[in-house]
XYZ file of C-alpha atoms in Angstrom:
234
model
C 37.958 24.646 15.072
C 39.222 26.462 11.722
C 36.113 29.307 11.190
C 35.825 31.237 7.896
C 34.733 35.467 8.603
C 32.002 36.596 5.949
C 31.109 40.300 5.873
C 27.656 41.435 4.581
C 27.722 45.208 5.702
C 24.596 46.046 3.436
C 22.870 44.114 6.171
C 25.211 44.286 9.155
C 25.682 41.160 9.315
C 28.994 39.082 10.195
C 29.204 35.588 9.790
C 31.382 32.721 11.296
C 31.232 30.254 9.172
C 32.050 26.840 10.687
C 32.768 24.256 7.501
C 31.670 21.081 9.944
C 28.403 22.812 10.774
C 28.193 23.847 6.988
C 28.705 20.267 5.478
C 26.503 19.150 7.997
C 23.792 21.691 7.430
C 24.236 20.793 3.879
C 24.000 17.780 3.727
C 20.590 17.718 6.227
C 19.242 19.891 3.391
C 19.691 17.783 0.782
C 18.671 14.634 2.633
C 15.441 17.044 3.171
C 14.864 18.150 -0.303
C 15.437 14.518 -1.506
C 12.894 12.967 0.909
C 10.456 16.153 -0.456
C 10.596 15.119 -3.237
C 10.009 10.920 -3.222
C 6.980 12.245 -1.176
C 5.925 14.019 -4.011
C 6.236 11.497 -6.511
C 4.257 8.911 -4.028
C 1.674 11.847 -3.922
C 1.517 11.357 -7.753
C 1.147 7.823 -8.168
C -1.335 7.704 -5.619
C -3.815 10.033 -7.027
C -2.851 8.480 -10.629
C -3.698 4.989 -8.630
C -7.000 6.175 -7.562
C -8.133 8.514 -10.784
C -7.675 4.850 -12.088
C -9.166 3.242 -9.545
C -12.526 5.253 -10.205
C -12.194 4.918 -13.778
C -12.010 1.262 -13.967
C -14.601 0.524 -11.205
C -17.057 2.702 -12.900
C -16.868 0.548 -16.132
C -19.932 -2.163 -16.795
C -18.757 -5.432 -15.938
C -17.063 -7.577 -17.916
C -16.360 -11.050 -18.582
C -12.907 -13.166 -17.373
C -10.867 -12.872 -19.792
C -6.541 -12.188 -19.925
C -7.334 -8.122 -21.412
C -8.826 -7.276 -18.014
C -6.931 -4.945 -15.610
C -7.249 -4.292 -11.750
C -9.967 -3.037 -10.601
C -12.206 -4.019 -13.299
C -15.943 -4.958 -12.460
C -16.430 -8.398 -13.498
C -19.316 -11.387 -13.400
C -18.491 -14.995 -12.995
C -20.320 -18.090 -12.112
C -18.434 -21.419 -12.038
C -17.942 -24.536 -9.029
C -16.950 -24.014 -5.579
C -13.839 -26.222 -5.469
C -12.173 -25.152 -2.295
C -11.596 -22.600 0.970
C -8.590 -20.358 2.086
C -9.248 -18.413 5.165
C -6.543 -14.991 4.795
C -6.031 -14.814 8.450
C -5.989 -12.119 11.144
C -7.958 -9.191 9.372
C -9.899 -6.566 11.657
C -13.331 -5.452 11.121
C -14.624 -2.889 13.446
C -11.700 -3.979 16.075
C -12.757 -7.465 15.854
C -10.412 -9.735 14.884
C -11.694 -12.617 12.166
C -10.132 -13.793 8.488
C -11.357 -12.939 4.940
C -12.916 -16.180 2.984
C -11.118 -16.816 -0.040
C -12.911 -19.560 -2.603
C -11.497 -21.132 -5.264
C -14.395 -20.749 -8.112
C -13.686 -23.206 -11.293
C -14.745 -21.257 -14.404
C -15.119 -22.623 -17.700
C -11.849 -20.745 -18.647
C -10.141 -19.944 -15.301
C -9.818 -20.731 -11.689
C -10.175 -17.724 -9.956
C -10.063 -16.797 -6.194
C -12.747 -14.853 -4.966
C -13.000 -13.275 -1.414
C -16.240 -14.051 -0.339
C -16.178 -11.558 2.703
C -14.940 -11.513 6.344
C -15.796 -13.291 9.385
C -15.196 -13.578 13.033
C -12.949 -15.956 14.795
C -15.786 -16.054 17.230
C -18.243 -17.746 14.570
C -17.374 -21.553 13.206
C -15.371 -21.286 10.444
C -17.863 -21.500 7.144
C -17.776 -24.872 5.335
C -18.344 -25.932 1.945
C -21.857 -27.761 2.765
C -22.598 -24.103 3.924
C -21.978 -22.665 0.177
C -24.115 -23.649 -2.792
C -21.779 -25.905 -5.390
C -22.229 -23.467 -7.915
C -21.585 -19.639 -6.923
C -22.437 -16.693 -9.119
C -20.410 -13.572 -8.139
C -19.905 -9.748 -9.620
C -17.555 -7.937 -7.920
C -13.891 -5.882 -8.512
C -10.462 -7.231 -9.878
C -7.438 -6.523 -7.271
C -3.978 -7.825 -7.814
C -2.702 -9.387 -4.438
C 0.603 -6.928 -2.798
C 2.487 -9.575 -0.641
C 3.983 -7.879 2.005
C 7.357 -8.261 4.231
C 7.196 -12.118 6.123
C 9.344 -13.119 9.106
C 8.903 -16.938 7.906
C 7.787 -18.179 4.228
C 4.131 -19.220 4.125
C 5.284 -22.523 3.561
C 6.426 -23.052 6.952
C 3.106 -22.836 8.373
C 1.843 -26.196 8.347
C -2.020 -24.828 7.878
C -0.934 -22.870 5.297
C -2.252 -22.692 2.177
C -5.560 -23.293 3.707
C -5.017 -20.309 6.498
C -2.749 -17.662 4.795
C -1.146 -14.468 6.250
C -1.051 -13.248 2.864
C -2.338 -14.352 -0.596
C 0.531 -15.342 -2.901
C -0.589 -16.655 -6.349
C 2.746 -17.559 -7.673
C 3.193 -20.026 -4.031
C -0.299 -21.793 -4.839
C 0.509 -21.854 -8.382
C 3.099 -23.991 -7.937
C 1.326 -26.341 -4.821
C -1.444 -27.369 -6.994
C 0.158 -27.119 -10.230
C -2.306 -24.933 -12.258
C -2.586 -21.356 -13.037
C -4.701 -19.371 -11.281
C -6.797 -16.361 -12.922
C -4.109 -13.036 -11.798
C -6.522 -11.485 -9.696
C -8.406 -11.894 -7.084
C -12.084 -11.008 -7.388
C -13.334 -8.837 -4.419
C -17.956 -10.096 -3.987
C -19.576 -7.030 -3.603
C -22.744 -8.422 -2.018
C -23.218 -10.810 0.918
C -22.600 -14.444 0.873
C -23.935 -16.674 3.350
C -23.732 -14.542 6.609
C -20.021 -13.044 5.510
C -19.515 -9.743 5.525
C -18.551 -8.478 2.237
C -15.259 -6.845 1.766
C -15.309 -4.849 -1.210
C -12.176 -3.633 -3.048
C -11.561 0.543 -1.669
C -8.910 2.486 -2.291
C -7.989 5.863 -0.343
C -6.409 8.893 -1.937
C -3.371 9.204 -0.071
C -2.422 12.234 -2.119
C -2.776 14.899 0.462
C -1.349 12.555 2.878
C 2.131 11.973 0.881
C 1.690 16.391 0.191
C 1.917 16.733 3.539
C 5.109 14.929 4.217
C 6.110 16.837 1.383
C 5.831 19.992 2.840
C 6.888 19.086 6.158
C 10.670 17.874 4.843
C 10.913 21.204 2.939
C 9.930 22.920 6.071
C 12.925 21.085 8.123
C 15.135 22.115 5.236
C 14.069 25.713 5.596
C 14.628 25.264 9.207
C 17.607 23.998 8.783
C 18.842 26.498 6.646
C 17.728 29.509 9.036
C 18.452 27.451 12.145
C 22.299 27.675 10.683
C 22.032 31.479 9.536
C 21.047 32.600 12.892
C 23.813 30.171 14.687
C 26.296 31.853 12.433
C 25.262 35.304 12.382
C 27.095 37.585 14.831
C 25.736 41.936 14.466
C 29.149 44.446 14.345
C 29.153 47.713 14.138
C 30.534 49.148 10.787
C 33.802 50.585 10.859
């Protein structure tokens, strides 16, 4: 393998340079810095996500209307036209499903998550819920997540969802639904609520941060010292 000699007598250092090691180093480096940096950027949004978070949920609550935003503290009252049960969601390492009702507003249907429940328990009923519900609680836009097979191939679904996807039940009952979901705050029937929280995962993303420019630094030394060879001067 071709090697390139570079002399640095101030230090007594002598260097053989392999190029393949070098474009490799290289390019490990910038991989590195460029990971560093997305890390960085998700540390950014994510304390931007929850400064907001805060902000909003500290506002009075508000009434349904299209100007709200997530997170936003809002009452409603309207009739209980239907259950969704958002399956396989752990509370305490006990497996159970989130209750999801369809609430008829005078302007909007909206889907409100009533709180969890056990798989244990009977699954709760509409006789169990008063017709007309009255709820205050937080906005939260639904994030659908990676699927091996589309909800509609589940023939429970939409009634027992792995996921809720407004723009899918929009179209199976052929209205629009209000764009967020509305997290109860307080207990309903013998649920367990399931408020809206959001962690800061700023120091978490910092920390990757840090630890890809570490492996570049690494990297970088890892290479100096491999190439480094001591000579006497001459």
């Amino acid at each position: 393998m071709n090697t390139k000699q570079v002399e640095c007598k101030a230090l007594n250092w002598h260097f053989s340079v392999h190029p393949a090691y070098l474009i490799f180093v290289c390019s490990a480096v910038i991989v590195c810095l460029f990971l560093a940096h997305w890390q960085w950027q998700r540390a950014q949004t994510a304390q931007q996500r929850y400064a907001f978070f805060l902000k909003q949920s500290s506002l009075p609550p508000a009434q349904l209307s299209p100007q709200l935003t997530e997170f936003q503290a809002v009452r409603l009252s309207g009739d209980l036209k239907r259950l969704f049960f958002l399956d396989n969601q752990i509370h305490h390492g006990i497996v159970g499903w989130q209750v999801i009702a369809q609430i008829n507003t005078h302007n909007y249907p909206v889907l409100v998550n009533l709180g969890w429940q056990s798989k244990q328990d009977k699954p709760i009923t509409l006789v169990e819920l008063p017709d007309v519900l009255a709820v205050s609680g937080l906005t939260k836009k639904p994030e659908p997540g990676f699927m091996l097979a589309k909800a509609k191939a589940d023939p429970e679904w939409p009634y027992i969802m792995q996921q809720i996807q407004l723009p899918l039940l929009n179209a199976h009952f052929q209205y629009q639904l209000f764009p967020y979901v509305v997290y109860a705050n307080d207990a309903i029937a013998n649920l367990t609520p399931a408020p809206v929280q959001i962690e800061n995962k700023f120091a978490m993303h910092l920390g990757y941060a840090i630890q890809w420019c570490l492996i570049a630094i690494v990297c970088i030394v890892g290479f100096i010292v491999f190439s480094r060879r001591t000579t006497p001067y001459e």
